[in-house]
Short mmCIF file of C-alpha atoms and ligand atoms in Angstrom, two decimals:
data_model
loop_
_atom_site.label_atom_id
_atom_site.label_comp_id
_atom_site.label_asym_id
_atom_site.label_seq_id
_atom_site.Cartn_x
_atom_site.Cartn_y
_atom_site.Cartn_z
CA UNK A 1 -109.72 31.49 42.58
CA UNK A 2 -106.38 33.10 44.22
CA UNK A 3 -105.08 35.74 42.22
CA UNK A 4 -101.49 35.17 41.59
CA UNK A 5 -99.05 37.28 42.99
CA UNK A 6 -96.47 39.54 41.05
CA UNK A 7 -92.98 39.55 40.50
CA UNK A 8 -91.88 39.25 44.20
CA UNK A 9 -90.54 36.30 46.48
CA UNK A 10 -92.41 33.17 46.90
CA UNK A 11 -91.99 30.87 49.59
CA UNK A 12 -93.24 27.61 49.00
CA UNK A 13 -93.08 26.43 52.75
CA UNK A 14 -94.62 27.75 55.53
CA UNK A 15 -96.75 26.70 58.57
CA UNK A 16 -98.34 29.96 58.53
CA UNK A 17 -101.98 28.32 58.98
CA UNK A 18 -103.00 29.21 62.58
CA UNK A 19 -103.56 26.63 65.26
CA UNK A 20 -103.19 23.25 62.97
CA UNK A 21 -99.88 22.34 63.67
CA UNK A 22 -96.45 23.51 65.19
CA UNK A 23 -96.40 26.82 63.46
CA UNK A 24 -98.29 29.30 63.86
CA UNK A 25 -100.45 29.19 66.92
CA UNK A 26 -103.36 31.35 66.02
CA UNK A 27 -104.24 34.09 64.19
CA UNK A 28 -102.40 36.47 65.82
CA UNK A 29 -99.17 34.65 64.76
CA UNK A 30 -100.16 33.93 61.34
CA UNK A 31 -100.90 37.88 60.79
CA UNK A 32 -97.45 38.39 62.43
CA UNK A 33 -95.71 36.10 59.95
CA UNK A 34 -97.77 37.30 57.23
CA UNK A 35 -96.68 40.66 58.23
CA UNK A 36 -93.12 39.52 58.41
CA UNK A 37 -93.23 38.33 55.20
CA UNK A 38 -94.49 41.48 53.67
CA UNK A 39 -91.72 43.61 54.94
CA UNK A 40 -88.90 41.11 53.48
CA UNK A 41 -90.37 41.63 50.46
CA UNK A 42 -92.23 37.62 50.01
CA UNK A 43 -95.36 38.20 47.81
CA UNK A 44 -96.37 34.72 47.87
CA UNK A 45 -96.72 32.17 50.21
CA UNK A 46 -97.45 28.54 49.72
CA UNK A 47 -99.28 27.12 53.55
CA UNK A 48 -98.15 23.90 53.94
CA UNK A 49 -98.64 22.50 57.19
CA UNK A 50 -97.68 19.17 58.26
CA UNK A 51 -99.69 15.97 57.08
CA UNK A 52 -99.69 11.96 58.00
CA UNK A 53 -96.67 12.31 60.02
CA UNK A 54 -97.72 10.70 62.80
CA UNK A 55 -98.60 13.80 64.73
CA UNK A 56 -100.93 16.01 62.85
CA UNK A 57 -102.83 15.20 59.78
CA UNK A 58 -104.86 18.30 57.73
CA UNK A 59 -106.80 17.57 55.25
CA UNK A 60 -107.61 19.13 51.95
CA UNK A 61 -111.12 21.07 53.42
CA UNK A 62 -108.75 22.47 56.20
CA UNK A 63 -106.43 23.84 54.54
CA UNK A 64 -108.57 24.96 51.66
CA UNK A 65 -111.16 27.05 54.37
CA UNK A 66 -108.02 28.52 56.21
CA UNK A 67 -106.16 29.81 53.00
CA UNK A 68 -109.29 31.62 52.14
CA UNK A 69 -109.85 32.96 55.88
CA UNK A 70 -106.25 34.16 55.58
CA UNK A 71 -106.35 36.19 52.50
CA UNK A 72 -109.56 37.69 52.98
CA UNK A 73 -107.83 38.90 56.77
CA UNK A 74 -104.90 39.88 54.77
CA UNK A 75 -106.83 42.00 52.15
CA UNK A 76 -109.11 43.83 55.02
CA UNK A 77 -105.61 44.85 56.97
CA UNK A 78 -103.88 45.39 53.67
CA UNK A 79 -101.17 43.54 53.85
CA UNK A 80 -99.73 42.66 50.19
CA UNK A 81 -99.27 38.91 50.55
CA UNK A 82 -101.13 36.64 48.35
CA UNK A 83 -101.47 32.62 50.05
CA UNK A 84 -101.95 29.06 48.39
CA UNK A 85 -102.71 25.97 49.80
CA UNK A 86 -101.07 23.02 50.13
CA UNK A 87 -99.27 20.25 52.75
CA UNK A 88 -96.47 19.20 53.92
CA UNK A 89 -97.08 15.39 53.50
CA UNK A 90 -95.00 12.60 55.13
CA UNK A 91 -93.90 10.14 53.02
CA UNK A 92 -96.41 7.24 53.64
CA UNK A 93 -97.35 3.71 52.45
CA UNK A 94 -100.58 5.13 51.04
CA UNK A 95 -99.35 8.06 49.05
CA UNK A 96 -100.25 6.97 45.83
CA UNK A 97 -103.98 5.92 46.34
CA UNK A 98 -104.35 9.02 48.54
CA UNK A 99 -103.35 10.84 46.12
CA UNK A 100 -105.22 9.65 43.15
CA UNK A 101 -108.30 9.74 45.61
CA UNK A 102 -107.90 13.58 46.23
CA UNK A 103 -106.76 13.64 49.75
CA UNK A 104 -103.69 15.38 49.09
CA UNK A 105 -102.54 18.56 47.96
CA UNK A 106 -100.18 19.86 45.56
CA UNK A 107 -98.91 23.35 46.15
CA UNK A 108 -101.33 25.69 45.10
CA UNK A 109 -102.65 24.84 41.36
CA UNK A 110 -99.65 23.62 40.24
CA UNK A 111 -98.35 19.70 39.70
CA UNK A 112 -95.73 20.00 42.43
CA UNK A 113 -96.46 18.17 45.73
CA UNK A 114 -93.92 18.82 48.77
CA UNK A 115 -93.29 15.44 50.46
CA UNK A 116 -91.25 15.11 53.65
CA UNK A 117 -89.32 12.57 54.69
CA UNK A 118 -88.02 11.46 58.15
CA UNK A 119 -85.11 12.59 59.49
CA UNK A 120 -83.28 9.83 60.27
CA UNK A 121 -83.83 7.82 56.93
CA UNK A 122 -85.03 7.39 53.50
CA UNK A 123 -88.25 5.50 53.92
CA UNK A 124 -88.23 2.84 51.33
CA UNK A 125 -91.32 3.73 49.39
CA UNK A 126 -90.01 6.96 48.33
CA UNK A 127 -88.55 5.59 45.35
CA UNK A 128 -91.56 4.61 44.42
CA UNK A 129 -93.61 7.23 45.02
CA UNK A 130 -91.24 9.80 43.04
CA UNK A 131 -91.85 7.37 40.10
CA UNK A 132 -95.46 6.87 40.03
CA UNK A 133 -95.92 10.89 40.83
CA UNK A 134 -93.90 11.42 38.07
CA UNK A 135 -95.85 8.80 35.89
CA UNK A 136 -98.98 10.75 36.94
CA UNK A 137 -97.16 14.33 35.35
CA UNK A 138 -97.02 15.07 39.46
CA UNK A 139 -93.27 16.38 40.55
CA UNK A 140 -92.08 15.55 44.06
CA UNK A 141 -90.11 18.56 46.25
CA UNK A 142 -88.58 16.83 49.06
CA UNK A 143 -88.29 18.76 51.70
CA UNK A 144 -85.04 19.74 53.30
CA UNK A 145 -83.10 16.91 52.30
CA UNK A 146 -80.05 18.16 54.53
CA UNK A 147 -81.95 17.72 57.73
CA UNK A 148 -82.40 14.08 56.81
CA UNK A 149 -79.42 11.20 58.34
CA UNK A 150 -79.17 9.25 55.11
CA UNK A 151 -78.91 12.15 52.45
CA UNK A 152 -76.33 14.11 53.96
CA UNK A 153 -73.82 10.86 54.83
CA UNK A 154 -74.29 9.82 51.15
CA UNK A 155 -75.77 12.41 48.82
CA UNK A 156 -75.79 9.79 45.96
CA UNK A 157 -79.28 8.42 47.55
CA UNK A 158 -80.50 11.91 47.02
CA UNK A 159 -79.16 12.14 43.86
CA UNK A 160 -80.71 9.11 42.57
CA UNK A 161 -84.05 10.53 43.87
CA UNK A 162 -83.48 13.40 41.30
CA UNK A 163 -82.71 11.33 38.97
CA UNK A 164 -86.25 9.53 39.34
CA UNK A 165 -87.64 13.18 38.78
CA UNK A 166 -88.14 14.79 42.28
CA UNK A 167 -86.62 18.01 42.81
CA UNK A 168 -85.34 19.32 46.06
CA UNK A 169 -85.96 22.34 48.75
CA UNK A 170 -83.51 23.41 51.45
CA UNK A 171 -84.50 25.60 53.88
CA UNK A 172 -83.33 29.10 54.61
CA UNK A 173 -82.21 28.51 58.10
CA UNK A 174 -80.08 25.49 56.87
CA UNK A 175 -77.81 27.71 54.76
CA UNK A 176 -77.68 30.25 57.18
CA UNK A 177 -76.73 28.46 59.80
CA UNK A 178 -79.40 28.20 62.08
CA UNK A 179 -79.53 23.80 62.28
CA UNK A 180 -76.01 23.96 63.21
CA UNK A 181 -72.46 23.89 61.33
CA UNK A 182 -72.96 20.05 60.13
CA UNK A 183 -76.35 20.72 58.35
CA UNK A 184 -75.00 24.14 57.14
CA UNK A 185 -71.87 22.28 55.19
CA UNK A 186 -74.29 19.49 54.13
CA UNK A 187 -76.95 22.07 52.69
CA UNK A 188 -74.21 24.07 50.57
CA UNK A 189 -72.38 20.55 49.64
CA UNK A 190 -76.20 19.34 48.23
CA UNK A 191 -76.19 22.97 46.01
CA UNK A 192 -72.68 22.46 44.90
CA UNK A 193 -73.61 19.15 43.55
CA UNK A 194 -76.82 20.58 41.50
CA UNK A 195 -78.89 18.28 43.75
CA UNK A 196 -80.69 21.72 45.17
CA UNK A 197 -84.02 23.27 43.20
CA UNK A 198 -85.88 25.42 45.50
CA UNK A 199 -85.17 27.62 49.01
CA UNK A 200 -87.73 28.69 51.17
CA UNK A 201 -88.31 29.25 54.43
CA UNK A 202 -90.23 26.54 56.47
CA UNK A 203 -91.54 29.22 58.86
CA UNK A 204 -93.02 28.27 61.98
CA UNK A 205 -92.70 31.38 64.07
CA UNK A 206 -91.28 34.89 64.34
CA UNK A 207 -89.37 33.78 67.71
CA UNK A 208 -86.68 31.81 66.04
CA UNK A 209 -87.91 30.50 62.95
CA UNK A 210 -89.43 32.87 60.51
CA UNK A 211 -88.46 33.41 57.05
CA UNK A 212 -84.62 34.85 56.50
CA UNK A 213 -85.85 34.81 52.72
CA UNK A 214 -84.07 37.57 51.74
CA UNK A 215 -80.41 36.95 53.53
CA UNK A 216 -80.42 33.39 52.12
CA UNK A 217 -80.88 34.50 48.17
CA UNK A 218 -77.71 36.90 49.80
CA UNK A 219 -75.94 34.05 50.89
CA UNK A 220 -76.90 32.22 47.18
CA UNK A 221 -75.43 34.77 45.15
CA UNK A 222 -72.62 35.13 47.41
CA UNK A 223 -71.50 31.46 47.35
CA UNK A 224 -72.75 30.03 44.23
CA UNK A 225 -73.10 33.37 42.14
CA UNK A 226 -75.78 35.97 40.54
CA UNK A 227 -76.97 32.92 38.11
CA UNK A 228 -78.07 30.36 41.14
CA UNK A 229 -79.85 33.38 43.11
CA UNK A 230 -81.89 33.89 40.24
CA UNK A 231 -82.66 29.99 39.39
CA UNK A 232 -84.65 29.90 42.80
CA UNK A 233 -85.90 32.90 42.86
CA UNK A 234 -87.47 32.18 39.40
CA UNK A 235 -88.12 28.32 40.34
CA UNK A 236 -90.02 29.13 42.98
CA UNK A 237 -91.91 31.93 41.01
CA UNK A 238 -93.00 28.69 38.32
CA UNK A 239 -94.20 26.43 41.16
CA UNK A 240 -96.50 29.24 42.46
CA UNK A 241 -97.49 30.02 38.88
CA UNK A 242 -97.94 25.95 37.81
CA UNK A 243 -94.97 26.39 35.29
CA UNK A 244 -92.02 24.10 34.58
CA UNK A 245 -88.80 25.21 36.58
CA UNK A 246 -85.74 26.62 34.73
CA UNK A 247 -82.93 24.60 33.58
CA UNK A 248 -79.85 25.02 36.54
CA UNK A 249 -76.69 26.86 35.57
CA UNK A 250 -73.19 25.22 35.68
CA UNK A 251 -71.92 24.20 38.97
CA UNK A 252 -68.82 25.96 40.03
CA UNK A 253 -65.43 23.98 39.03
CA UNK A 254 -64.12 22.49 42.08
CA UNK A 255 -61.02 24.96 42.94
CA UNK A 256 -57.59 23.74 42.05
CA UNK A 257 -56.63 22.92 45.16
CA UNK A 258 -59.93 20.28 45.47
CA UNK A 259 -58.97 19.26 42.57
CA UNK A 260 -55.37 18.54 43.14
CA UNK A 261 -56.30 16.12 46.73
CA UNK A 262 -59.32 14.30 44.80
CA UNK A 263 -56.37 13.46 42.25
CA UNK A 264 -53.64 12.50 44.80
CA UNK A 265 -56.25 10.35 47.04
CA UNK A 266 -57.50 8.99 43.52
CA UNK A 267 -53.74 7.78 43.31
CA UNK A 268 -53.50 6.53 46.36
CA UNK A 269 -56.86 4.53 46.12
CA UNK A 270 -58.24 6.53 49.09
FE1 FE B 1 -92.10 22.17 57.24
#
């Protein structure tokens, strides 16, 4: 049994498993980003390398014997950084059975299971699998939802995933800027619209894409406010603990001026 970390951050993605995907190469780097983490102040840290997506695929016993090799290196060099298991799992035609039969993994104990999608599209099944997860008491996080085509050219479709009961992850880089200035805009216009549960990290590596926990809670309070820093600093504290998340706080009215076009193109049928 993992003892559960305290009060600190929690990052529930990270591909800080050595040598099983495209994060972090061996142990070496996964002590470095553990390391990392420490000093940002991330107490927790959900592994979730990539699964079924065409490229890698890490099963259950994998993951399970490298999150326990991890802590127990982490304990002997003292650094205070609890991990979980979990995946990253592509959404697949299979989910459901493979899920019911035990393949997959939620993150950590809890009933949350990160599913990512590809980035050019929403695959069709994913309707479907947010409802029968759901039916099951399981919660879908989609994974960076801004770094997928579809979502950010029409938000509804993400929308109406949330809707169905997943909930929905961006990824520290994405807010900060790191993807670019389109995925930026499209990861603060997903927040704005309440479509946005969790932020972490999606570390890979300490070159150019480690964890920037810390500045993009920053950036959180500074756009959205002291309230929304808060709701994903604590959601992501209840997925690591298996709890429900917290109930969002009001989205910002749109300022005056927004207000004021959306009316005049309203009245001009644009
Ligand atoms: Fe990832």
């Amino acid at each position: 049994m993992i003892e559960k970390g305290g009060a600190g951050m929690i990052d529930i993605h990270t591909h800080i498993l050595p040598g099983i995907d495209d994060g972090a190469a061996d142990w070496e780097h996964s002590i470095g980003l553990a390391r990392a983490a420490a000093a940002e102040g991330i107490t927790g840290i959900v592994a979730t390398p990539h699964h079924y997506d065409g490229k890698y695929t890490n099963d259950a016993v994998i993951v399970r014997e490298l999150t326990i090799e991890l802590n127990n290196k982490l304990t002997e060099l003292d650094i205070p950084l609890k991990i979980q298991t979990g995946q990253e799992i592509r959404a697949h035609s299979e989910f459901l059975s493979n899920w019911q039969s035990g393949k997959l993994l939620p993150m950590g104990d809890s009933s949350y299971v990160l599913i990512e999608m590809p980035s050019s599209q929403i695959p069709r099944s994913m309707e479907q699998i947010v409802y029968e997860l759901r039916l099951l008491g399981v919660r879908a996080v989609i994974a960076h939802p801004e770094r997928n085509a579809e979502v950010v050219q029409n938000p509804d479709r993400l929308a109406e995933l949330v809707e169905l009961g997943a909930y929905a992850q961006v990824t520290t880089h994405s807010l900060l800027g790191g993807f670019g200035r389109g995925i930026e805009k499209a990861s603060w216009t997903l927040c704005r619209r309440g479509l946005i549960h969790i932020v972490s990290s999606d570390a890979h590596n300490l070159e150019w894409r480690g964890f920037r926990l810390k500045d993009a809670y920053e950036r959180v309070e500074a756009e959205l406010g002291p309230a929304w820093r808060r709701y994903f600093e604590r959601n992501a504290q209840a997925i690591w603990n298996g709890r429900e998340l917290t109930d969002q706080p009001a989205l910002a009215q749109p300022s005056a001026k927004a207000a004021g076009w959306s009316k005049l193109k309203s009245l001009f049928g644009k």
